[in-house]
Amino acid sequence: MPATPRARSAGTLAAEKVALRAAARRRRAAIPAAAAARAAAAVAAILRDRVPIPAAAAVAGYWPLGDEFDPRPAMTALEGRGHRLALPVVAGPGLPLVFRAWQRGDPLEASAFGTSVPLGDAPEIAPGAVLAPALAVDDRGYRLGYGGGYYDRTLARLRAGAGARPLAIAVCFARQMVDAVPHGDGDQPVDWVVTEDGAMRIS
């Protein structure tokens, strides 16, 4: 039976994301370690000084894997400004992330999904700002992750809740910016993109 137009569209979108993901991984892998460290320090200063994160907001970062952009200098800078920190925990396949409190010096443990997470008794908190990793991101705020959809589901849940809308901030290397990220109805754009070259507010 021929594929329906909707199925072809979904298949095309998936194929475009796979191709962009592979290209983005190659670009990121080519960044020397020293340049990556300089970029992380620059992003920390830009995020601290130029992005209006509410003073009382808890900030959810992430623990980097491999050559992923390292947000830890930014997390340190924000903690120094008085923000509480949290790290994401995968609750299960197909579920939104939860965020557990963490501060420098707290122990971490390996999760079943290969990430470093706070210990199980760390309290769950609702972040006022979320630092989201990205393989690629465009100037409309659409980001490309690893294909699990965790941040999209999480941002959708947070944005649908009562209270202030949390800031979603993609942090990445400048060379991970692209003209357009293929996206579908379930893809959640971020509010800001911060690279070593500066901060961009998404209108």
Coordinates of C-alpha atoms in Angstrom, one line a residue:
M1 CA 0.0 0.0 0.0
P2 CA 1.4 3.4 -0.9
A3 CA 2.4 5.6 2.0
T4 CA 0.0 8.4 3.0
P5 CA 1.1 12.0 2.5
R6 CA 1.2 12.3 6.3
A7 CA 3.5 9.3 6.6
R8 CA 5.7 10.5 3.8
S9 CA 6.0 13.9 5.5
A10 CA 6.9 12.3 8.9
G11 CA 9.4 10.0 7.1
T12 CA 11.0 13.0 5.3
L13 CA 11.2 15.0 8.5
A14 CA 12.9 12.1 10.3
A15 CA 15.4 11.6 7.5
E16 CA 16.2 15.3 7.4
K17 CA 16.9 15.2 11.2
V18 CA 19.1 12.1 10.9
A19 CA 21.2 13.8 8.2
L20 CA 21.5 17.1 10.1
R21 CA 22.3 15.2 13.3
A22 CA 25.2 13.4 11.7
A23 CA 26.6 16.6 10.1
A24 CA 26.3 18.4 13.5
R25 CA 28.1 15.6 15.3
R26 CA 31.0 15.9 12.8
R27 CA 31.2 19.7 13.3
R28 CA 31.2 19.4 17.0
A29 CA 33.8 16.6 17.1
A30 CA 36.1 18.9 15.1
I31 CA 36.3 21.5 17.8
P32 CA 39.6 21.4 19.7
A33 CA 39.4 20.9 23.4
A34 CA 41.0 24.2 24.2
A35 CA 38.5 26.1 22.0
A36 CA 35.6 24.2 23.6
A37 CA 36.8 25.3 27.0
R38 CA 37.1 28.9 25.9
A39 CA 33.6 28.7 24.4
A40 CA 32.2 27.4 27.7
A41 CA 33.8 30.2 29.7
A42 CA 32.5 32.8 27.2
V43 CA 29.0 31.4 27.4
A44 CA 29.1 31.5 31.2
A45 CA 29.9 35.2 31.2
I46 CA 27.3 36.0 28.5
L47 CA 24.6 34.0 30.2
R48 CA 25.3 35.6 33.5
D49 CA 25.4 39.1 32.2
R50 CA 23.0 39.3 29.3
V51 CA 20.2 36.8 29.7
P52 CA 17.5 38.0 32.1
I53 CA 17.0 35.0 34.3
P54 CA 14.7 35.9 37.2
A55 CA 16.6 36.3 40.5
A56 CA 14.6 33.7 42.3
A57 CA 14.6 31.1 39.5
A58 CA 16.2 27.7 39.9
V59 CA 18.3 26.9 36.8
A60 CA 18.3 23.4 35.3
G61 CA 21.6 22.6 33.6
Y62 CA 22.9 19.2 32.5
W63 CA 26.0 17.1 32.9
P64 CA 27.8 16.9 29.5
L65 CA 28.5 13.6 27.7
G66 CA 31.6 13.2 25.5
D67 CA 32.3 16.3 23.3
E68 CA 28.9 17.9 24.2
F69 CA 29.0 21.6 25.0
D70 CA 29.9 21.9 28.7
P71 CA 27.5 24.1 30.6
R72 CA 29.2 23.6 34.0
P73 CA 31.1 27.0 33.9
A74 CA 27.7 28.7 33.3
M75 CA 26.1 26.7 36.1
T76 CA 28.9 27.8 38.4
A77 CA 28.5 31.4 37.4
L78 CA 24.7 31.3 38.0
E79 CA 25.1 29.5 41.3
G80 CA 27.5 32.3 42.3
R81 CA 24.8 34.8 41.5
G82 CA 22.5 33.0 43.9
H83 CA 20.5 30.7 41.7
R84 CA 19.7 27.2 42.8
L85 CA 20.8 24.5 40.4
A86 CA 19.2 21.3 39.2
L87 CA 20.1 18.4 36.8
P88 CA 17.8 16.4 34.6
V89 CA 16.8 12.8 35.3
V90 CA 15.2 10.6 32.8
A91 CA 12.0 9.2 34.4
G92 CA 11.5 6.6 31.6
P93 CA 11.2 6.3 27.9
G94 CA 8.7 8.6 26.4
L95 CA 8.3 10.6 29.6
P96 CA 9.3 14.2 30.3
L97 CA 12.4 14.9 32.3
V98 CA 12.3 15.6 36.0
F99 CA 14.8 17.9 37.7
R100 CA 16.5 17.2 41.0
A101 CA 18.4 19.7 43.1
W102 CA 22.2 19.7 42.8
Q103 CA 25.0 22.0 43.9
R104 CA 28.7 21.9 43.4
G105 CA 30.2 19.2 45.5
D106 CA 27.1 17.0 45.6
P107 CA 27.7 13.4 44.5
L108 CA 26.3 12.1 41.3
E109 CA 25.4 8.6 40.2
A110 CA 25.2 6.9 36.8
S111 CA 21.7 6.5 35.6
A112 CA 20.4 3.6 33.6
F113 CA 20.3 5.9 30.6
G114 CA 24.1 6.7 30.7
T115 CA 23.8 10.1 32.3
S116 CA 25.2 11.5 35.5
V117 CA 22.4 12.4 37.9
P118 CA 21.8 13.6 41.5
L119 CA 21.3 10.9 44.1
G120 CA 17.8 9.5 44.3
D121 CA 17.0 11.4 47.5
A122 CA 17.7 14.8 46.0
P123 CA 14.5 16.8 46.0
E124 CA 12.7 17.5 42.7
I125 CA 12.3 21.1 41.8
A126 CA 10.6 23.2 39.2
P127 CA 13.1 25.2 37.2
G128 CA 12.6 28.8 36.2
A129 CA 15.2 28.4 33.5
V130 CA 16.3 25.4 31.5
L131 CA 19.7 25.1 29.8
A132 CA 19.1 22.7 26.9
P133 CA 21.8 21.0 24.9
A134 CA 21.7 21.1 21.2
L135 CA 23.4 19.4 18.3
A136 CA 22.1 22.2 16.0
V137 CA 19.9 25.3 16.5
D138 CA 18.5 28.0 14.2
D139 CA 17.5 31.6 14.7
R140 CA 13.8 30.7 15.2
G141 CA 14.8 28.8 18.3
Y142 CA 14.3 25.3 17.0
R143 CA 16.9 22.9 18.3
L144 CA 18.0 19.5 17.2
G145 CA 18.7 17.0 20.0
Y146 CA 19.6 13.4 20.0
G147 CA 16.2 12.1 18.8
G148 CA 14.6 11.0 22.1
G149 CA 12.3 14.0 22.4
Y150 CA 13.0 14.5 26.1
Y151 CA 13.4 18.2 26.1
D152 CA 10.5 18.8 23.8
R153 CA 8.2 16.8 26.1
T154 CA 9.6 18.5 29.1
L155 CA 9.3 22.1 27.8
A156 CA 5.7 21.3 26.6
R157 CA 4.8 20.1 30.1
L158 CA 6.5 23.1 31.9
R159 CA 4.9 25.6 29.5
A160 CA 1.4 24.1 30.0
G161 CA 1.7 24.4 33.8
A162 CA 0.4 27.2 36.0
G163 CA 2.7 30.0 37.0
A164 CA 5.5 31.8 35.2
R165 CA 6.7 30.3 31.9
P166 CA 10.2 29.0 32.4
L167 CA 13.0 30.4 30.1
A168 CA 14.3 27.7 27.7
I169 CA 17.9 28.5 26.7
A170 CA 19.9 26.5 24.2
V171 CA 23.6 26.6 25.0
C172 CA 26.0 25.4 22.3
F173 CA 29.0 26.2 20.1
A174 CA 28.6 29.0 17.5
R175 CA 29.4 26.5 14.7
Q176 CA 26.3 24.5 15.7
M177 CA 24.1 27.4 14.5
V178 CA 22.4 26.4 11.2
D179 CA 20.0 28.2 8.7
A180 CA 17.1 26.0 9.6
V181 CA 16.4 23.0 11.8
P182 CA 13.7 20.7 10.4
H183 CA 10.8 20.6 12.9
G184 CA 7.4 19.2 13.4
D185 CA 4.4 20.0 15.6
G186 CA 5.9 18.5 18.7
D187 CA 9.2 20.4 18.6
Q188 CA 9.4 23.1 21.2
P189 CA 11.5 26.3 20.3
V190 CA 13.7 27.8 22.9
D191 CA 13.5 31.4 24.1
W192 CA 17.2 32.2 23.9
V193 CA 20.2 30.8 22.1
V194 CA 23.6 31.5 23.7
T195 CA 26.9 30.7 22.1
E196 CA 30.4 32.0 22.6
D197 CA 29.6 34.7 20.0
G198 CA 26.7 36.2 22.0
A199 CA 23.1 35.8 23.1
M200 CA 20.1 35.8 20.8
R201 CA 16.6 36.4 22.1
I202 CA 14.0 34.5 20.0
S203 CA 11.0 36.8 19.2

